Amino acid sequence: MIWYNDLNDGIILSTRIRLARNLDKTPFPAILKKDEKEKITETLSDSIMKSNSTLSKDFKLYNLNEMSPVEKTAMAEEHLISLEMIKSNDGAVLVNTDKTMSIMLMEEDHIRLQIIKGGYCLDEAFDLADKVDNVMEESLTYAFDEKFGYLTACPTNVGTGLRASVMMHLPALVMTGNITRVLQSFSGVGIAVRGLYGEGTDAEGALYQISNSVTLGLSETEIIEKLKTVVERISEMEKQAREYLMKNRADDLKDKLMRSYGILKYAVKITSKEAKNKLSEVMLAQNMGIIESDGKMTPLELIVRTAPSVISGEESLTPDERDKKRAEFIKENL
Amino acid sequence: MIWYNDLNDGIILSTRIRLARNLDKTPFPAILKKDEKEKITETLSDSIMKSNSTLSKDFKLYNLNEMSPVEKTAMAEEHLISLEMIKSNDGAVLVNTDKTMSIMLMEEDHIRLQIIKGGYCLDEAFDLADKVDNVMEESLTYAFDEKFGYLTACPTNVGTGLRASVMMHLPALVMTGNITRVLQSFSGVGIAVRGLYGEGTDAEGALYQISNSVTLGLSETEIIEKLKTVVERISEMEKQAREYLMKNRADDLKDKLMRSYGILKYAVKITSKEAKNKLSEVMLAQNMGIIESDGKMTPLELIVRTAPSVISGEESLTPDERDKKRAEFIKENL
């Protein structure tokens, strides 16, 4: 299921597996010329689209030079391509029908294969990534070193080339002021914490991506097991923080969350940042049984669908028009 | 109709006429002894209750020494007695069935006769006050001086003893920042501006009482005509301010008002001050056709009914419990 629609327990929201791969004896994309990139992109996409696997029918190819900036940004906001790829006109991305798989070609590495799914399913997602990886490897030869493992453009990805991550919703840890302390306590153990849109982005809406920061010296299984341990401990702490709030500050909490719901239901215009934070609070309220989850869309889907470029679509809207369209969209679908 | 239920055009909300009267050859209440006050209170109330007029059946007598502080405060918040009378255990108040008439006995003057009605009806209200005054005068002799007119405890009331006032809702003048200038422009012409609960109270919720400040040297008709002129000019300015906002800042205005509505519909707790200001905004929204007026109670009735003492009733509630009860009450009735 698409990652923003199956929210599991409301704390561990979604799972992502990313594999970085490069072709043997081929320079990394950063130093390739335009025509070289085009040629390699074709070879890489053929490894899926011309394979005998059923995957060939599931995927669709998008060439970046045929996409508008808005389309690209929208794809980034759905987590199908990276923020860096928005600015690029080289390469392509393969996306499957239900948007759980995307393969970026000519990003930092030749191949960035991603599985992204709702809920908490690291093993299942890794198995799927592995399967797609095997299909591609049938017709490609990867840059692989017996000692170091998969070779990648950035040294931090050398090794398994694996980044496993989960998106967590930690509003109670934010409200109790414990979030920084909790997240810092895991910074020494090879775990990285990022905001909703990855590196360098804020954790707006109390949404955090927790991932492994090292891919070298550990097996894929070890990386995933270690991440699980950390994620489950953070999840436990968030649960405790929610219980604490309900026990000691129930009225304040309910008041805060219900007001956010009321504002989302009636506002005539709303910025992306405010929408994100208020939708995050409604998500918490639904999870804690304070508000029924009877809307057409989950609050997380609304966060994704009301991001600036997604809400604009192909229209060229002023920020003010966007804020009105966003408010309208949330009202209808919350 | 009760003053907070017939809101006329939403700008001039209600009308009040007050007559101050004292008995001839009798000291003012401030220097009377307790037993003297009791005796005079009886004489005064008899002038209504034992009269041949149909008024005798319409009025009910409340002795202040038999009322709890909460009951008295609630009556003050409904504008049936003055704030000063809450602290008093002497005297009484006569209130008619639909609460449009109240007669305070042993307040600053022996008699403070008040007509308070929804809508803009100064002439009608004055005629009614005059009629009740005549009934009382059938059995009482007033302190009256051929030169000065009616004699009262405070010199500012000497003359007609009349205070005519209207309650106005001026949110657009507040929002455009013009309110101070507008109200100051009338300060030199014998017009006084007060908040919702009279002298010395804030104009919370953009509610203003506009009244004559002088009762001497003018006839009753002149006082009322002068007040009408001022009130109608202020009303015109508020209308222009509303048109200006709708023309130039419609989205901002609608957003502000709709958010207030959303918060009132979903808040779990709310202070009196916040409720007053948000209900004032909903009142404006209903008036401008931005929100339908389909609630069980008008926003102004809700302001009155959720004032601290009214919402508490006879329960002894903590401020926090009161804020919850208020939020609940507004949610149900807005």
XYZ file of C-alpha atoms in Angstrom:
668
model
C 0.000 0.000 0.000
C 1.166 3.534 -0.754
C 3.314 4.755 2.118
C 1.083 7.506 3.422
C -2.066 5.417 3.601
C -1.203 2.559 5.914
C -0.109 4.247 9.089
C 0.347 1.131 11.173
C 0.279 2.103 14.876
C 0.551 5.824 14.136
C 4.106 5.952 15.447
C 6.095 3.935 12.925
C 4.370 5.186 9.805
C 6.298 3.880 6.847
C 9.338 1.937 5.763
C 11.928 2.694 3.140
C 14.771 0.649 1.703
C 17.235 2.229 -0.677
C 20.021 0.501 -2.579
C 22.806 2.446 -4.321
C 24.383 0.697 -7.305
C 26.836 1.690 -10.045
C 27.995 0.100 -13.256
C 31.416 -1.476 -13.363
C 34.113 0.409 -15.243
C 31.913 3.477 -15.711
C 32.499 6.946 -14.248
C 29.974 8.206 -11.690
C 27.209 10.486 -13.069
C 28.850 13.694 -11.771
C 31.613 13.464 -14.370
C 29.665 11.975 -17.281
C 28.809 14.016 -20.368
C 25.200 14.515 -21.405
C 25.224 11.996 -24.254
C 26.990 9.408 -22.097
C 24.342 9.853 -19.432
C 21.584 9.361 -21.972
C 23.119 6.169 -23.282
C 23.687 4.697 -19.824
C 20.202 5.723 -18.695
C 18.781 3.693 -21.561
C 20.892 0.650 -20.705
C 19.812 0.869 -17.084
C 16.113 1.301 -17.779
C 16.235 -1.544 -20.283
C 17.440 -3.821 -17.494
C 13.930 -3.523 -16.075
C 11.734 -2.626 -19.020
C 13.172 -5.254 -21.364
C 13.562 -7.931 -18.722
C 11.493 -11.099 -18.686
C 10.296 -10.205 -15.205
C 6.682 -9.094 -14.571
C 8.312 -5.910 -13.239
C 8.660 -4.678 -16.814
C 4.897 -4.193 -17.032
C 4.561 -2.640 -13.566
C 7.076 0.170 -14.077
C 6.727 3.370 -16.039
C 9.698 5.432 -17.250
C 9.872 9.207 -16.737
C 12.720 11.074 -18.434
C 13.623 14.111 -16.361
C 14.141 16.311 -19.433
C 10.501 15.718 -20.404
C 9.130 16.746 -17.012
C 8.215 20.221 -15.762
C 9.786 21.510 -12.546
C 6.387 21.231 -10.881
C 5.982 17.579 -11.888
C 9.434 16.819 -10.567
C 8.821 18.652 -7.304
C 5.556 16.823 -6.861
C 7.372 13.533 -7.345
C 9.956 14.577 -4.776
C 7.208 15.487 -2.340
C 5.797 12.005 -2.806
C 9.288 10.700 -2.022
C 9.711 9.080 -5.458
C 12.758 11.131 -6.428
C 15.268 13.071 -4.341
C 15.200 16.848 -3.889
C 18.450 17.027 -5.919
C 16.782 15.459 -8.940
C 14.270 18.317 -9.207
C 17.019 20.564 -10.532
C 18.324 17.963 -12.959
C 17.422 17.450 -16.610
C 19.542 14.342 -16.976
C 18.558 10.820 -16.195
C 15.220 9.291 -15.476
C 13.104 7.610 -12.880
C 11.163 4.372 -13.074
C 8.066 4.254 -10.895
C 5.734 1.302 -10.426
C 1.933 1.478 -10.479
C 1.257 1.752 -6.762
C 4.266 4.023 -6.219
C 5.904 1.629 -3.772
C 8.983 1.284 -5.970
C 11.086 3.889 -7.704
C 14.417 3.600 -9.457
C 16.325 6.856 -9.951
C 18.830 6.720 -12.784
C 21.755 9.172 -12.927
C 21.225 10.680 -9.531
C 24.396 10.675 -7.381
C 24.828 7.027 -8.324
C 23.864 5.312 -11.570
C 21.082 3.506 -9.780
C 19.147 4.418 -6.668
C 16.560 1.728 -6.102
C 13.899 2.495 -3.532
C 11.085 0.564 -1.886
C 8.717 2.715 0.145
C 5.689 1.239 1.883
C 3.208 2.170 4.555
C 3.618 0.508 7.927
C 6.607 -1.137 9.563
C 7.979 -3.797 7.234
C 11.755 -3.601 6.906
C 12.297 -7.283 6.078
C 9.559 -7.419 3.465
C 10.775 -4.184 1.848
C 14.355 -5.392 1.779
C 13.344 -8.682 0.162
C 11.505 -6.759 -2.528
C 14.484 -4.438 -3.152
C 16.721 -7.466 -3.371
C 14.406 -9.035 -5.940
C 14.399 -5.928 -8.164
C 18.156 -5.605 -7.717
C 18.577 -9.187 -8.960
C 16.451 -8.508 -12.032
C 18.645 -5.554 -12.959
C 21.829 -7.453 -12.285
C 20.800 -10.067 -14.844
C 21.781 -7.660 -17.619
C 24.143 -5.294 -15.769
C 27.538 -5.638 -14.142
C 27.827 -3.662 -10.902
C 30.946 -1.971 -9.574
C 31.749 -4.303 -6.702
C 34.918 -4.758 -4.665
C 35.544 -7.993 -2.770
C 36.841 -6.052 0.220
C 34.642 -2.930 0.281
C 31.470 -4.221 -1.334
C 29.387 -2.062 -3.688
C 31.246 1.062 -4.807
C 29.309 4.348 -4.699
C 29.872 8.018 -5.515
C 29.771 9.032 -1.859
C 31.979 7.010 0.516
C 29.231 6.826 3.149
C 27.281 4.510 0.857
C 30.134 2.159 0.045
C 29.550 -1.362 1.316
C 26.036 -2.693 1.150
C 24.826 0.506 -0.537
C 21.844 0.058 1.719
C 19.938 2.727 3.502
C 17.078 1.387 5.561
C 14.796 3.892 7.171
C 11.446 4.312 8.809
C 9.334 7.409 9.143
C 8.180 7.989 12.690
C 5.556 10.327 14.084
C 6.762 11.592 17.454
C 4.466 14.454 18.487
C 4.241 13.512 22.157
C 8.034 13.483 22.503
C 8.020 16.931 20.883
C 5.296 18.210 23.232
C 6.982 16.928 26.367
C 10.244 18.483 25.212
C 12.110 15.164 25.261
C 12.639 14.721 21.543
C 16.142 16.195 21.313
C 17.431 14.175 24.237
C 15.929 10.958 22.876
C 17.253 11.388 19.359
C 20.711 12.502 20.505
C 21.052 9.372 22.607
C 21.127 7.343 19.385
C 23.515 9.561 17.455
C 26.606 7.598 18.495
C 25.365 4.233 17.320
C 25.298 4.727 13.565
C 21.755 6.003 13.371
C 20.776 9.196 11.531
C 17.689 11.334 12.070
C 16.255 13.522 9.320
C 13.092 15.515 8.587
C 10.224 14.529 6.308
C 12.086 15.284 3.088
C 15.446 13.872 4.054
C 18.804 15.379 4.782
C 18.835 19.020 5.809
C 15.056 19.344 6.087
C 13.157 20.216 9.237
C 11.146 17.699 11.148
C 7.937 19.648 10.569
C 4.801 17.953 11.733
C 6.855 15.899 14.221
C 7.772 13.540 11.374
C 11.223 11.974 11.602
C 13.096 9.621 9.334
C 15.303 7.281 11.285
C 17.923 5.432 9.254
C 21.296 3.733 9.387
C 24.158 6.143 8.775
C 26.798 3.486 7.979
C 26.643 0.843 5.280
C 30.199 -0.479 5.490
C 31.341 -3.279 7.770
C 27.890 -4.629 8.474
C 25.753 -7.069 6.536
C 22.326 -6.054 5.249
C 20.682 -8.136 7.962
C 22.788 -6.558 10.693
C 21.939 -3.045 9.467
C 18.235 -3.814 9.479
C 18.261 -5.551 12.855
C 20.110 -2.656 14.448
C 17.672 -0.139 13.006
C 14.751 -2.203 14.299
C 16.129 -2.129 17.836
C 16.477 1.649 17.819
C 13.128 2.291 16.140
C 11.294 0.059 18.566
C 12.897 1.786 21.535
C 11.965 5.239 20.241
C 8.464 3.966 19.550
C 8.207 2.761 23.149
C 9.291 6.195 24.404
C 6.718 7.949 22.227
C 4.041 5.613 23.618
C 5.090 6.465 27.151
C 5.051 10.185 26.358
C 1.497 9.836 24.988
C 0.412 8.004 28.116
C 2.023 10.669 30.271
C 0.179 13.436 28.435
C -3.141 11.614 28.659
C -2.679 10.975 32.355
C -1.407 14.382 33.402
C -2.483 16.917 30.801
C -5.452 15.329 29.072
C -7.561 18.484 28.817
C -4.730 20.652 27.520
C -3.811 17.958 25.008
C -7.360 17.407 23.783
C -7.961 21.144 23.590
C -4.826 21.690 21.518
C -5.632 18.834 19.126
C -9.319 19.636 18.747
C -8.546 23.300 18.030
C -6.159 22.238 15.294
C -8.896 20.076 13.814
C -11.346 22.981 13.999
C -8.928 25.319 12.262
C -8.237 22.804 9.483
C -11.983 22.324 9.028
C -12.725 26.038 8.717
C -9.618 27.968 7.634
C -9.934 29.774 4.318
C -6.176 29.844 3.740
C -3.311 27.999 5.324
C 0.440 27.812 4.754
C 2.212 24.527 4.148
C 4.022 24.726 7.457
C 0.912 25.389 9.515
C -1.010 22.690 7.669
C 1.753 20.174 8.314
C 1.846 20.902 12.027
C -1.910 20.905 12.468
C -2.359 17.737 10.397
C 0.298 16.144 12.576
C -1.786 17.008 15.622
C -4.917 15.573 14.036
C -2.967 12.405 13.248
C -2.086 12.145 16.930
C -5.692 12.808 17.926
C -6.964 10.047 15.612
C -4.357 7.673 16.950
C -5.284 8.364 20.534
C -8.989 7.969 19.807
C -9.699 11.650 20.491
C -10.992 12.176 16.945
C -12.517 9.529 14.696
C -10.574 8.680 11.556
C -13.453 9.090 9.161
C -12.019 11.469 6.584
C -11.444 10.650 2.936
C -7.681 10.894 3.365
C -5.276 10.263 6.229
C -3.607 13.368 7.685
C -0.276 12.087 6.339
C -1.668 11.796 2.828
C -2.960 15.346 3.203
C 0.503 16.510 4.274
C 1.934 14.989 1.104
C -0.841 16.172 -1.185
C -0.805 19.737 0.102
C 2.937 20.262 -0.195
C 3.486 23.415 -2.282
C 4.191 21.767 -5.653
C 1.689 18.978 -5.306
C -1.126 21.372 -4.467
C -0.130 23.714 -7.324
C -0.047 20.972 -9.908
C 0.462 22.508 -13.335
C -1.280 25.736 -12.386
C 1.010 28.650 -11.682
C -0.406 29.841 -8.390
C 0.707 32.688 -6.151
C 1.562 31.641 -2.577
C -1.734 33.174 -1.521
C -3.755 31.216 -4.073
C -1.906 28.077 -3.023
C -2.783 28.686 0.615
C -6.451 28.963 -0.346
C -6.406 25.851 -2.530
C -4.663 23.962 0.269
C -7.258 25.026 2.845
C -10.056 23.987 0.485
C -8.463 20.620 -0.226
C -7.923 19.835 3.441
C -11.477 20.844 4.340
C -12.895 18.473 1.730
C -10.739 15.489 2.496
C -9.943 15.543 6.204
C -37.549 40.626 23.063
C -34.643 39.960 25.415
C -31.776 42.271 24.526
C -29.268 39.698 23.309
C -31.654 37.892 20.969
C -32.817 40.554 18.559
C -29.638 41.868 17.046
C -31.219 44.188 14.529
C -28.665 44.951 11.797
C -25.766 43.456 13.769
C -24.288 46.883 14.432
C -26.783 48.547 16.743
C -27.563 45.546 18.895
C -29.666 46.726 21.785
C -31.195 49.751 23.444
C -31.256 50.801 27.056
C -33.085 53.562 28.889
C -32.379 54.259 32.522
C -34.178 56.694 34.796
C -32.780 57.724 38.196
C -35.371 58.755 40.775
C -35.332 59.553 44.489
C -37.989 60.101 47.121
C -38.667 63.598 48.289
C -37.383 64.561 51.740
C -35.473 61.282 52.121
C -31.678 60.901 52.396
C -29.912 59.108 49.552
C -29.205 55.369 50.128
C -25.503 55.954 50.942
C -26.373 57.529 54.284
C -29.434 55.485 55.225
C -29.350 52.909 58.021
C -30.163 49.292 57.304
C -33.669 49.336 58.787
C -34.474 52.599 57.016
C -33.372 51.059 53.718
C -35.588 48.041 54.316
C -38.597 50.192 55.025
C -38.078 52.399 51.988
C -37.385 49.388 49.751
C -40.794 48.020 50.746
C -42.534 51.306 50.010
C -40.845 51.515 46.616
C -41.578 47.960 45.571
C -45.178 48.347 46.714
C -45.526 51.206 44.233
C -45.318 48.562 41.519
C -46.414 45.340 43.177
C -49.470 46.820 44.873
C -50.418 49.107 42.013
C -53.540 48.602 39.931
C -51.375 48.388 36.832
C -50.857 45.093 34.994
C -47.159 45.655 35.758
C -47.763 44.291 39.252
C -48.234 40.802 37.813
C -45.339 41.051 35.366
C -42.650 41.933 37.919
C -40.941 39.701 40.438
C -39.125 41.022 43.526
C -35.628 39.841 44.447
C -34.255 40.973 47.818
C -30.473 41.217 47.588
C -29.967 39.761 51.083
C -31.676 36.573 49.941
C -29.470 36.131 46.876
C -26.101 34.384 46.613
C -23.125 36.282 45.164
C -23.299 34.021 42.099
C -26.970 34.804 41.500
C -26.259 38.501 41.803
C -23.271 38.337 39.476
C -25.315 36.403 36.944
C -27.972 39.117 37.094
C -25.303 41.767 36.572
C -23.959 39.862 33.590
C -27.450 39.872 32.132
C -27.454 43.641 32.715
C -30.378 43.504 35.162
C -28.451 44.972 38.083
C -25.275 47.051 38.241
C -21.862 45.658 39.121
C -22.000 47.692 42.371
C -25.130 45.882 43.516
C -23.349 42.507 43.515
C -21.496 43.542 46.656
C -24.580 44.887 48.366
C -26.979 43.101 50.713
C -29.350 46.008 50.973
C -32.171 46.827 48.679
C -33.853 44.807 45.998
C -34.490 44.535 42.312
C -37.749 44.088 40.472
C -37.453 42.222 37.177
C -40.241 41.547 34.697
C -40.901 38.219 33.011
C -39.024 38.739 29.775
C -36.209 40.612 31.515
C -36.726 43.767 29.482
C -37.431 45.830 32.605
C -35.608 46.011 35.893
C -35.990 48.404 38.789
C -33.059 48.558 41.205
C -34.009 49.820 44.641
C -31.356 51.311 46.969
C -28.570 51.367 44.488
C -26.905 54.808 44.258
C -30.370 56.306 43.976
C -33.570 55.077 45.566
C -34.850 54.019 42.182
C -32.980 53.047 39.044
C -35.543 52.074 36.447
C -34.193 50.350 33.350
C -35.646 49.257 30.044
C -33.334 47.033 27.985
C -34.398 45.613 24.645
C -32.870 44.007 21.608
C -32.610 46.141 18.498
C -32.599 49.888 18.026
C -35.690 51.344 19.695
C -34.870 54.383 21.795
C -38.303 56.034 21.480
C -40.228 52.885 22.262
C -37.986 52.108 25.240
C -38.294 55.638 26.574
C -42.106 55.525 26.317
C -42.126 52.298 28.281
C -39.806 53.718 30.966
C -42.034 56.751 31.184
C -45.090 54.568 31.660
C -43.501 52.556 34.510
C -42.239 55.795 36.033
C -45.785 57.160 36.033
C -47.147 54.046 37.743
C -44.565 54.435 40.527
C -45.214 58.128 40.860
C -48.893 57.449 41.559
C -47.983 56.389 45.093
C -44.561 58.095 45.516
C -43.402 61.688 45.682
C -40.109 62.247 43.869
C -37.367 64.678 44.807
C -37.808 67.257 42.066
C -36.549 70.805 41.746
C -38.273 73.274 39.421
C -34.913 74.630 38.262
C -32.672 71.494 38.221
C -35.218 68.762 37.576
C -34.948 65.349 39.263
C -32.431 65.315 42.116
C -29.997 62.411 42.238
C -27.127 61.154 44.423
C -24.556 61.892 41.745
C -24.650 65.374 40.167
C -24.122 63.967 36.675
C -27.588 62.461 36.806
C -29.385 65.569 38.021
C -31.906 66.897 35.501
C -33.831 64.348 33.524
C -32.170 61.474 35.425
C -32.110 59.870 32.016
C -29.374 57.771 30.565
C -30.130 56.521 27.086
C -27.695 54.102 25.551
C -27.269 51.613 22.768
C -24.910 48.681 22.530
C -22.982 48.635 19.285
C -20.894 45.919 17.689
C -17.950 47.571 15.933
C -15.503 44.810 14.963
C -14.622 46.223 11.529
C -13.664 49.590 13.040
C -11.499 47.671 15.521
C -9.867 45.621 12.734
C -9.125 48.614 10.545
C -7.650 50.403 13.562
C -10.071 53.321 13.282
C -12.106 52.720 16.410
C -10.196 55.050 18.750
C -10.284 57.935 16.325
C -13.984 57.467 15.626
C -15.011 57.252 19.265
C -12.772 60.141 20.331
C -14.365 62.374 17.722
C -17.619 62.181 19.700
C -16.132 62.694 23.151
C -16.633 66.453 23.134
C -20.346 66.354 22.371
C -21.713 64.898 25.586
C -21.457 61.274 24.482
C -19.822 58.568 26.598
C -18.403 55.250 25.407
C -18.132 52.238 27.690
C -17.457 48.494 27.471
C -19.987 45.673 27.650
C -20.475 45.904 31.417
C -20.495 49.668 31.728
C -18.151 52.188 33.217
C -14.534 51.110 33.606
C -14.938 47.830 31.702
C -13.106 46.898 28.535
C -14.784 46.802 25.177
C -14.070 43.083 24.789
C -15.630 41.468 21.789
C -15.789 44.863 20.037
C -18.953 45.640 22.012
C -19.444 49.300 22.934
C -22.126 51.081 24.896
C -22.734 54.555 23.562
C -24.725 56.861 25.843
C -25.408 60.457 26.738
C -23.044 61.756 29.406
C -25.111 64.798 30.410
C -28.708 64.821 31.647
C -28.970 68.441 32.693
C -30.032 71.291 30.419
C -31.593 69.095 27.778
C -35.051 67.609 27.516
C -35.514 63.848 27.301
C -36.350 64.174 23.619
C -33.237 66.255 22.924
C -31.024 63.722 24.697
C -32.456 60.866 22.685
C -32.316 62.700 19.362
C -28.686 63.654 19.919
C -27.755 60.100 20.795
C -29.529 58.847 17.663
C -27.486 61.177 15.461
C -24.197 59.954 16.910
C -25.174 56.288 16.900
C -26.300 56.410 13.306
C -23.086 58.070 12.220
C -20.951 55.477 14.002
C -23.113 52.765 12.471
C -22.492 54.217 9.028
C -18.729 54.197 9.659
C -18.804 50.573 10.800
C -20.719 49.678 7.636
C -18.091 51.418 5.518
C -15.304 49.631 7.388
C -17.003 46.289 6.702
C -17.334 47.129 3.028
C -13.694 48.174 2.923
C -12.578 44.868 4.465
C -14.742 42.837 2.111
C -13.442 44.708 -0.884
C -9.752 44.804 -0.006
C -9.051 41.999 2.446
C -11.861 39.514 1.917
C -9.753 36.357 2.189
C -7.911 37.491 5.296
C -11.173 38.512 6.882
C -12.997 35.284 6.016
C -10.022 33.219 7.136
C -9.871 34.991 10.490
C -13.605 34.648 11.103
C -13.886 31.039 9.940
C -10.945 30.001 12.104
C -12.624 31.571 15.114
C -15.751 29.603 14.302
C -13.722 26.396 13.968
C -12.040 26.950 17.310
C -15.347 27.629 19.059
C -16.779 24.471 17.494
C -13.917 22.241 18.634
C -12.110 23.779 21.641
C -12.202 21.677 24.791
C -11.616 24.663 27.077
C -11.837 28.381 26.522
C -11.465 31.470 28.699
C -14.174 34.104 28.944
C -12.026 36.677 27.159
C -11.159 34.414 24.223
C -14.763 33.236 23.926
C -15.998 36.836 23.872
C -13.598 37.846 21.121
C -14.209 34.777 18.984
C -17.983 34.976 19.419
C -17.745 38.610 18.370
C -16.018 37.490 15.175
C -18.666 34.868 14.513
C -21.311 37.529 15.021
C -19.611 39.609 12.353
C -19.351 36.584 10.055
C -23.064 35.848 10.416
C -23.892 39.465 9.775
C -21.821 39.583 6.634
C -23.300 36.331 5.352
C -19.975 34.483 5.684
C -21.488 31.992 8.136
C -25.137 31.008 8.362
C -26.935 31.971 11.558
C -28.328 28.546 12.279
C -27.209 27.947 15.858
C -29.516 27.540 18.834
C -28.298 30.822 20.336
C -26.967 34.079 18.940
C -23.270 34.746 19.570
C -24.290 37.659 21.822
C -26.510 35.412 23.926
C -23.571 33.029 24.192
C -21.326 35.877 25.353
C -23.818 36.657 28.100
C -24.497 33.056 29.055
C -20.830 32.083 29.213
C -19.726 34.989 31.400
C -17.910 33.508 34.427
C -20.751 33.676 36.950
C -23.506 32.740 34.544
C -21.663 29.648 33.344
C -20.813 28.610 36.914
C -24.373 28.924 38.115
C -24.595 27.626 41.672
C -21.745 25.156 41.157
C -18.435 26.186 42.649
C -16.149 25.588 39.692
C -12.408 26.135 39.358
C -11.422 28.468 36.499
C -10.320 25.382 34.581
C -13.640 23.592 35.051
C -15.415 26.769 34.041
C -13.364 26.987 30.831
C -14.377 23.420 29.973
C -18.045 23.982 30.753
C -17.960 27.155 28.660
C -16.390 25.365 25.684
C -18.993 22.599 25.933
C -21.859 25.071 26.149
C -20.677 27.074 23.156
C -20.153 23.934 21.070
C -23.719 22.793 21.735
C -25.422 26.091 21.143
C -23.471 27.971 18.501
